[in-house]
Tab-separated table of C-alpha atoms in Angstrom:
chain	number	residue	atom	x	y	z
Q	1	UNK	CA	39.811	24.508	91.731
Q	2	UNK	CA	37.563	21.732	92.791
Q	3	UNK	CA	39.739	21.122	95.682
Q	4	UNK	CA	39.895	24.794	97.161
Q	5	UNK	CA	35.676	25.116	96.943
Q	6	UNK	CA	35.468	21.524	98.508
Q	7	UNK	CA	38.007	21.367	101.063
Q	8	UNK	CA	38.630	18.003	102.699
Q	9	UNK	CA	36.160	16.071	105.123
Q	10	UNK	CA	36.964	13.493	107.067
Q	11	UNK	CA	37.094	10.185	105.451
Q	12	UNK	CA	34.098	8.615	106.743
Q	13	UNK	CA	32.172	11.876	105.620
Q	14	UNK	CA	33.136	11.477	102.657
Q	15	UNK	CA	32.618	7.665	102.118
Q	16	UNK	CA	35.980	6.507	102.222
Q	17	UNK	CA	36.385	3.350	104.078
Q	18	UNK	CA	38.987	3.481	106.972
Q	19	UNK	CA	41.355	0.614	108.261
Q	20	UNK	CA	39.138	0.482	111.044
Q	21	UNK	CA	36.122	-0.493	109.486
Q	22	UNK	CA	35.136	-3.778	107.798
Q	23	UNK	CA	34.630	-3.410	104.194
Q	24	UNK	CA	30.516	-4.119	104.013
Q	25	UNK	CA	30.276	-0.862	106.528
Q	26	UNK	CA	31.533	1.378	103.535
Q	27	UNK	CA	28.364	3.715	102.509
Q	28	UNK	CA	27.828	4.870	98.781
Q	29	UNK	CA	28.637	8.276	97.845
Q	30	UNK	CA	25.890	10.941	98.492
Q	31	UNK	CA	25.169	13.439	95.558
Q	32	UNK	CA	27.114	16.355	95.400
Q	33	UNK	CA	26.976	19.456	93.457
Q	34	UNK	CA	29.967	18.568	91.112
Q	35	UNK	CA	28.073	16.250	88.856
Q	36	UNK	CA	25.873	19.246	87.297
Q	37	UNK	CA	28.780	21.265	86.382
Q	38	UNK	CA	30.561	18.264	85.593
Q	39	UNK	CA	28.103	17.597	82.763
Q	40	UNK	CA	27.449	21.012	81.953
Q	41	UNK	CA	31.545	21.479	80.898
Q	42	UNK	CA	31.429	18.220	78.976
Q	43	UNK	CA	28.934	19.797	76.456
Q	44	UNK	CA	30.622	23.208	76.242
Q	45	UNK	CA	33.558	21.131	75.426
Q	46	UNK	CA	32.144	18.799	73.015
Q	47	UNK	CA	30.082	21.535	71.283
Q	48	UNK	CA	33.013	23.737	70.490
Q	49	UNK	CA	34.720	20.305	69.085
Q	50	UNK	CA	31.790	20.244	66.400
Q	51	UNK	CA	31.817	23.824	65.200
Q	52	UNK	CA	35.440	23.520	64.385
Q	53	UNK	CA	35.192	20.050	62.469
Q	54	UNK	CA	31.954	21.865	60.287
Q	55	UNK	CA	32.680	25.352	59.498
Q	56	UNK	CA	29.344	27.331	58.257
Q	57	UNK	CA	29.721	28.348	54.767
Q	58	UNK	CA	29.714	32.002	54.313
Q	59	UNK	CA	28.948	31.943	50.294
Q	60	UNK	CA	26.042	33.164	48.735
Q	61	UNK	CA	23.292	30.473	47.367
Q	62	UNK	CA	23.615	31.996	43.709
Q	63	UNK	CA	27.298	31.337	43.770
Q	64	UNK	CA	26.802	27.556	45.262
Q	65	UNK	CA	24.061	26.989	42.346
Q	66	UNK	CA	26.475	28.077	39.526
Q	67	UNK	CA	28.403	24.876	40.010
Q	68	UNK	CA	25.836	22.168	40.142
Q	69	UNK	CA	24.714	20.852	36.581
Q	70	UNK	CA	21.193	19.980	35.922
Q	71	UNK	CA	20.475	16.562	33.459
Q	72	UNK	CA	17.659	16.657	31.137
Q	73	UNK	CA	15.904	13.070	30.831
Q	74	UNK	CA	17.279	11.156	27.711
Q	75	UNK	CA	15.204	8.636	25.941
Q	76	UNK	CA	16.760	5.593	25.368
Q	77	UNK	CA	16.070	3.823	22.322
Q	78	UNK	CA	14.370	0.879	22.585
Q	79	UNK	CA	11.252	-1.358	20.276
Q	80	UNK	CA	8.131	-2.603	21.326
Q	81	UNK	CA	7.758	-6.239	21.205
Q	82	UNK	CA	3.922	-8.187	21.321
Q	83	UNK	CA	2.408	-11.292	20.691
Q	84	UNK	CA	0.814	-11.771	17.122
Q	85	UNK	CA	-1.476	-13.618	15.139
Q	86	UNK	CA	-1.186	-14.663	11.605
Q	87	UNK	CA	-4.497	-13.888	9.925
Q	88	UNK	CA	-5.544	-14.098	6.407
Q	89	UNK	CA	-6.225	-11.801	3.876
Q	90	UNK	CA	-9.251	-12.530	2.742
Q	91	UNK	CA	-11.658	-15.125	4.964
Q	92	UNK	CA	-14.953	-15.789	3.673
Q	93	UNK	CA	-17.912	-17.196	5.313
Q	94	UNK	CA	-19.816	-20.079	3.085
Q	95	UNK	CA	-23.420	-19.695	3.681
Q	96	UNK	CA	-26.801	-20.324	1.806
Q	97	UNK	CA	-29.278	-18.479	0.738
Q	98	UNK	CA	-32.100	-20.915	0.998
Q	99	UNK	CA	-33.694	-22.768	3.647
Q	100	UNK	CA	-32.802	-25.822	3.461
Q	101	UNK	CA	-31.597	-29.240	5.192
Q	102	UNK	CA	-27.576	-30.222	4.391
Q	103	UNK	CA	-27.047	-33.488	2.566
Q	104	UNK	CA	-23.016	-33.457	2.355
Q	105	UNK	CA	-20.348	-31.231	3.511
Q	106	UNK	CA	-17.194	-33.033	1.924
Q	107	UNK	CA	-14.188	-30.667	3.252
Q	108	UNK	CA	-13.042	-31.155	6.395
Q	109	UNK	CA	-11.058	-28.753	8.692
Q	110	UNK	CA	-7.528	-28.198	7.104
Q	111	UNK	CA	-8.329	-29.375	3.347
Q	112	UNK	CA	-7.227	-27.439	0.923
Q	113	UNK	CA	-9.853	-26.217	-1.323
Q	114	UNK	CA	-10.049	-24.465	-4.556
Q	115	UNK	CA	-12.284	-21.473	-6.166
Q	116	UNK	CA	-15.514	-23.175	-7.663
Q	117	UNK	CA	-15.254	-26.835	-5.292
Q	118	UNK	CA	-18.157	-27.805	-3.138
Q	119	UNK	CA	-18.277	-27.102	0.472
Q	120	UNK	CA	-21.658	-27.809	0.918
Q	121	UNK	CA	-24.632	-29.759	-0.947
Q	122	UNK	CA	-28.077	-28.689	0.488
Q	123	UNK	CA	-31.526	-31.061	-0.358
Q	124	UNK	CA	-32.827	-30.153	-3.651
Q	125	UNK	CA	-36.074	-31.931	-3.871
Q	126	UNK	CA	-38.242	-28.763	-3.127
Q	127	UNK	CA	-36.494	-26.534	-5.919
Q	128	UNK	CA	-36.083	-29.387	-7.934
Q	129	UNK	CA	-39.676	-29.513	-8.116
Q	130	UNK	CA	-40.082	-25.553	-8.001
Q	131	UNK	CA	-37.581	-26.031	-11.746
Q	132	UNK	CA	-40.439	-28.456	-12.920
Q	133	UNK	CA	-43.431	-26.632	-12.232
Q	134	UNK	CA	-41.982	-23.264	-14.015
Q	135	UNK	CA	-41.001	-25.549	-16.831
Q	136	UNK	CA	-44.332	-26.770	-17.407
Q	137	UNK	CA	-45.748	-23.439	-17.288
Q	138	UNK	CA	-43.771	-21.914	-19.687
Q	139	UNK	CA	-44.555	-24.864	-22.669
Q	140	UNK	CA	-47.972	-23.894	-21.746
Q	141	UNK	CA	-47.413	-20.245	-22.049
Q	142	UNK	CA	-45.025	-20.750	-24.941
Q	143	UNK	CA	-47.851	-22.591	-26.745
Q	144	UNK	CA	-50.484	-20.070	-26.101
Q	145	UNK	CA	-48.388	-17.083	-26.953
Q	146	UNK	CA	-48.135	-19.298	-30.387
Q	147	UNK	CA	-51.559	-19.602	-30.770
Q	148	UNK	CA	-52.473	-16.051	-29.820
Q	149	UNK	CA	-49.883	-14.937	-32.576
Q	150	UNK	CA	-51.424	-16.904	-35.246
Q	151	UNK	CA	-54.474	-15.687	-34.759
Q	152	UNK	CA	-52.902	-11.934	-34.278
Q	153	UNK	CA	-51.745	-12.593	-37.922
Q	154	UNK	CA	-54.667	-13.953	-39.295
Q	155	UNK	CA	-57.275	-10.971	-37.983
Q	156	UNK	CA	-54.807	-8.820	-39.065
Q	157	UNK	CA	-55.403	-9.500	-42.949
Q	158	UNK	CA	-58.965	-9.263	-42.467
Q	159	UNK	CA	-58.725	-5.796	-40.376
Q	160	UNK	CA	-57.175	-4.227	-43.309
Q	161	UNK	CA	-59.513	-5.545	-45.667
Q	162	UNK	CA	-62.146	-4.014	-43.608
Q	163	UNK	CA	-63.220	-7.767	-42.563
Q	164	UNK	CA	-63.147	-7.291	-39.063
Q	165	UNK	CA	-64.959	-4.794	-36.353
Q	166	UNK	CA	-62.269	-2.122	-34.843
Q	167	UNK	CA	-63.531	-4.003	-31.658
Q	168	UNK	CA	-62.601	-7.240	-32.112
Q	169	UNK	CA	-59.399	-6.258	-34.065
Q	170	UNK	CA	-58.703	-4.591	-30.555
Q	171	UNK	CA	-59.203	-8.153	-28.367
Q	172	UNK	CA	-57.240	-10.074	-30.285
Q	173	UNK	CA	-54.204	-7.575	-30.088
Q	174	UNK	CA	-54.933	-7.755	-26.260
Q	175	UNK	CA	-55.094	-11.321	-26.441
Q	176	UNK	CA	-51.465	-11.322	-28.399
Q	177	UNK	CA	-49.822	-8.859	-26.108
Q	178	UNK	CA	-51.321	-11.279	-22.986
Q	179	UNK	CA	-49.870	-14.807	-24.222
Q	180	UNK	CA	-46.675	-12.764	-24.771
Q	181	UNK	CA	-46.115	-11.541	-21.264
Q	182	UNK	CA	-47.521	-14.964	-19.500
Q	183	UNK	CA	-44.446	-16.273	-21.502
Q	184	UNK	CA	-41.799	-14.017	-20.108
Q	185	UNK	CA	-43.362	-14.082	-16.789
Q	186	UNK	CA	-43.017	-17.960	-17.021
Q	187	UNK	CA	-39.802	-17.562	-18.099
Q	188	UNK	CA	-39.183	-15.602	-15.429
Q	189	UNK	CA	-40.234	-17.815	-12.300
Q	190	UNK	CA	-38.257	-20.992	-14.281
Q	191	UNK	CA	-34.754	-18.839	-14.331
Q	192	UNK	CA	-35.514	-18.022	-10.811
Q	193	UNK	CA	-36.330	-21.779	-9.809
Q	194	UNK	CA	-32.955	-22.608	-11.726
Q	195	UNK	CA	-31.288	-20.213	-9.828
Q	196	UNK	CA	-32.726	-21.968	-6.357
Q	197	UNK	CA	-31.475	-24.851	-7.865
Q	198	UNK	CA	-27.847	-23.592	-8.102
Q	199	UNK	CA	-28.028	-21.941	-4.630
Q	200	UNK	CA	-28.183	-25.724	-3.426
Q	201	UNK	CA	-24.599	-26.249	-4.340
Q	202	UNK	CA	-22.483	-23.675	-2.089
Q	203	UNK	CA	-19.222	-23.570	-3.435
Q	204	UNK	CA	-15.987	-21.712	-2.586
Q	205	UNK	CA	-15.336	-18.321	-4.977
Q	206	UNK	CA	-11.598	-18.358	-3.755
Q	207	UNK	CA	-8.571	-20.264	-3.173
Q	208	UNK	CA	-7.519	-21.262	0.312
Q	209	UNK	CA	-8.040	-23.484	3.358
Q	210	UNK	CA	-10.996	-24.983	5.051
Q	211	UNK	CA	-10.572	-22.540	8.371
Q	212	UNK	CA	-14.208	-24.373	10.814
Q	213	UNK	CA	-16.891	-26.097	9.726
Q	214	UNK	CA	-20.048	-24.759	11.513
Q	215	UNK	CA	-22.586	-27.426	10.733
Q	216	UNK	CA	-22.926	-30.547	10.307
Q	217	UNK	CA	-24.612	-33.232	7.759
Q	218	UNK	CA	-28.748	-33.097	8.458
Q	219	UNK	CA	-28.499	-29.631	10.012
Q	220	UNK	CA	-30.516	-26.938	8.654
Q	221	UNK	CA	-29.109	-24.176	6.547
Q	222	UNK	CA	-30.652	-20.598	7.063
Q	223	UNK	CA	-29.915	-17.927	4.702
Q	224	UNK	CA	-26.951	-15.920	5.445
Q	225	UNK	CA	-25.946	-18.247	8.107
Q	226	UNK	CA	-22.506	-19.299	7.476
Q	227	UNK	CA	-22.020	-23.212	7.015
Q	228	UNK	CA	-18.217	-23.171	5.936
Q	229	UNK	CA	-15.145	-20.403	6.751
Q	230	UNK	CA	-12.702	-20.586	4.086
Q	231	UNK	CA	-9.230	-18.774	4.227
Q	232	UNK	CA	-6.933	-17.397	1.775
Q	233	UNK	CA	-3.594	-18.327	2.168
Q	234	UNK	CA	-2.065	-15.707	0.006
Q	235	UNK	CA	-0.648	-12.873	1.044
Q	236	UNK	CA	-0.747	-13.461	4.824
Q	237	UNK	CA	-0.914	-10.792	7.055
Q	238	UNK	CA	0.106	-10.226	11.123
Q	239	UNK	CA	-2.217	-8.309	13.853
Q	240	UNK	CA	-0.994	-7.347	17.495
Q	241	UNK	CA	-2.220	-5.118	20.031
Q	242	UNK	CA	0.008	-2.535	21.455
Q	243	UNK	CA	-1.014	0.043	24.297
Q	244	UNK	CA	-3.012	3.013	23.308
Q	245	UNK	CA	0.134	5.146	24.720
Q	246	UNK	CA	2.643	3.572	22.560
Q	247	UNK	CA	0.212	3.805	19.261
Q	248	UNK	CA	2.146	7.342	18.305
Q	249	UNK	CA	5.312	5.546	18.586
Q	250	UNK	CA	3.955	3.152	15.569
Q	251	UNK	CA	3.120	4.631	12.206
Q	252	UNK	CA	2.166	3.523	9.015
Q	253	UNK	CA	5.113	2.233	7.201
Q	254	UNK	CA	7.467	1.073	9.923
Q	255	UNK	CA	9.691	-1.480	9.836
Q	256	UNK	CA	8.530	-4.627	11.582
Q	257	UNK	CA	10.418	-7.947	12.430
Q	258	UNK	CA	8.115	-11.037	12.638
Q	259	UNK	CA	9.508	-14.409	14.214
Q	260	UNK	CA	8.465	-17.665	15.305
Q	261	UNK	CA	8.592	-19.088	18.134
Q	262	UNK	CA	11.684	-21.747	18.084
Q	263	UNK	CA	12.807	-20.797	15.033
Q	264	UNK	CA	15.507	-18.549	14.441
Q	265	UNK	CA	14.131	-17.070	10.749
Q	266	UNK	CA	12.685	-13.953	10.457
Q	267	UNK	CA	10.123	-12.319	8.403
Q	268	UNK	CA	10.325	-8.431	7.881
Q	269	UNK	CA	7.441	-6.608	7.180
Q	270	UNK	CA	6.170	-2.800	7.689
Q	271	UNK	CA	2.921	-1.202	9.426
Q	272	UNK	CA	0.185	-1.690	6.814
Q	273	UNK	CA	-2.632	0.072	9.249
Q	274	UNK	CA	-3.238	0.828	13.023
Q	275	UNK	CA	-6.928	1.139	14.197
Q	276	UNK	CA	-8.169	4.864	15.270
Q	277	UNK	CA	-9.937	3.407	17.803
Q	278	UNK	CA	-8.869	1.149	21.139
Q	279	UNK	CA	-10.867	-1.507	22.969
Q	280	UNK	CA	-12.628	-0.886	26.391
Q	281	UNK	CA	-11.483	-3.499	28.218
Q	282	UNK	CA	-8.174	-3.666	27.348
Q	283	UNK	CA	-7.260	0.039	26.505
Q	284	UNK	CA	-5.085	-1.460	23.159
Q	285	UNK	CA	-5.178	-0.552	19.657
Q	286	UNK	CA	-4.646	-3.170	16.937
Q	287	UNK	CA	-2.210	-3.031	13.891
Q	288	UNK	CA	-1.775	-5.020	11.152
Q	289	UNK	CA	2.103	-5.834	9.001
Q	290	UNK	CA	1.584	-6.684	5.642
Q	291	UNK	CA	4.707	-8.281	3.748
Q	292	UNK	CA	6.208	-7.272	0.180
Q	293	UNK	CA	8.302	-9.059	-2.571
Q	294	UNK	CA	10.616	-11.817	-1.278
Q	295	UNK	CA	9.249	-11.623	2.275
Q	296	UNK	CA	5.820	-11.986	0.899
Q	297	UNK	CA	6.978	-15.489	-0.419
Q	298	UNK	CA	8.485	-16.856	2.382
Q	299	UNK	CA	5.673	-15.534	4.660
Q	300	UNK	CA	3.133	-17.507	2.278
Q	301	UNK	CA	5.158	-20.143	2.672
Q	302	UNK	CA	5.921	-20.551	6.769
Q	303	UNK	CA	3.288	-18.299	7.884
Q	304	UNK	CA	-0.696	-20.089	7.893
Q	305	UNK	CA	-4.081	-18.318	9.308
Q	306	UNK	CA	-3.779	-18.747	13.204
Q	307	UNK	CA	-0.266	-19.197	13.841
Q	308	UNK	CA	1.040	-16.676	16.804
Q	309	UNK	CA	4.372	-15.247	16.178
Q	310	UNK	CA	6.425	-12.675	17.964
Q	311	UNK	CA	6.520	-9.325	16.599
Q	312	UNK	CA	9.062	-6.440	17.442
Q	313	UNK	CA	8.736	-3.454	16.258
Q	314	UNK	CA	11.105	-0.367	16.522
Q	315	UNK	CA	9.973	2.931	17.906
Q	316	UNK	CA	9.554	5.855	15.275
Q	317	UNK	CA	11.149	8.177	18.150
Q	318	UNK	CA	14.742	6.334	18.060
């Protein structure tokens, strides 16, 4: 025991204050060779503790593994929602096809407009003049192709009487087949001068909305360069961009809700097209919903060119 291998010292030795001394003589307790073994029979002690709490499984790994249960990943249904723009189905671009200043551009932005009704009057005086130089031209060419036939006629009595050289028979058929085509060509430049005329007036071939006006009143119209956008507001169509990941998840014919924001009506509509291709920048793909029968109707008659709407569209997967 720890007594027997330490047998007792005297009390001073071993730091025990006596009734003899006063109490601020009393020494601290020197280091002994008990507090190593001390320490060292704590830990046996407190390791066997732990290995009884935690026994050590003796099983096999393959055994242990036949009772756990792997999940496979589930995909949860879900739709893919966007922001969408109402867009027309048929916008046309106004433009001339002369060179010429604008006089009078009597829509504004917002009117309604018709097929046939002026968007745009251009100045007129140059072809106007153009109409009334061909015109002249072709009484002059009218009258001698007139001429030129009467004589054709005439020389052609004598040539069969024997009258009248081969030679000169052959001029004045010359002559008669000349006067003749200096009509047409006259003819010609005056339809083409009308035409000019005509191109002055730009009018709208559809029915629809004044979308921009791009000039204004004394600017000068170029060919080709549209002056007036005009959409159709018939048969209204909706385009959103979705990720290129998620285009598999749409295909053509899908059902598609369309709603407004504030408004608790909704418009239902399927996938008329998605684009093969996406954009650079923002790595999307556009699609279009197109609307059918009833929904058509009230989409014509709620939905105009450049409204945005909300669009939700259910994945083909769920």
């Amino acid at each position: 025991s720890f007594v027997e291998r330490f047998p007792k010292e005297p009390a001073r030795a071993r730091g025990i204050r006596t009734g003899s001394e006063p109490m601020n003589s009393m020494k601290r307790p020197a280091l002994s060779l008990a507090s190593p073994l001390l320490l060292l029979g704590l830990s046996l002690l407190l390791a066997g503790c732990g290995a009884d709490e935690i026994p050590a499984s003796t099983e096999p790994r393959e055994a242990l593994l036949e009772n756990v249960e792997i999940l496979s990943p589930v995909t949860l249904p879900g739709a893919i929602t966007a922001l969408g723009e109402v867009v027309p189905d048929h916008r046309l671009e106004a433009a001339s096809r002369l060179s010429a200043y604008i006089e009078a551009i009597p829509k504004k932005e917002g009117d309604s407009i018709k097929a046939g009704d002026l968007v745009a009057q251009l100045d007129s005086r140059d072809v106007e003049a153009a109409v009334r130089t061909a015109s002249a031209k072709v009484s002059a060419a009218r009258a001698a192709a007139k001429d030129a036939a009467l004589d054709h006629e005439k020389f052609s009595a004598l040539y069969h009487e024997g009258l009248v050289s081969e030679n000169d028979w052959r001029k004045i058929t010359l002559k008669n087949e000349a006067a003749r085509s200096d009509l047409k060509e006259a003819e010609a430049m005056l339809a083409a001068a009308k035409a000019q005329l005509a191109y002055t007036s730009v009018r709208s071939p559809i029915d629809g909305r004044v979308a921009r006006v791009l000039k204004r009143e004394g600017d000068l119209a170029l060919p080709g360069l549209p002056i007036v956008v005009v959409d159709s507001e018939t048969n209204p169509k909706v385009e959103f961009s979705i990720p290129q990941n998620q285009r598999a998840d749409i295909q053509t014919g899908t059902r598609a809700m369309v709603r407004m924001d504030g408004e608790s009506a909704e418009f239902e509509g399927t996938i008329e097209r998605t684009t093969e291709s996406a954009d650079r920048i923002s790595r999307t793909t556009l699609a279009r919903i197109a609307f059918s029968g009833d929904e058509r109707t009230k989409a014509e008659a709620r939905l105009k060119p450049g409204m945005y709407v909300r669009v939700e569209v259910k994945r083909s997967s769920s």
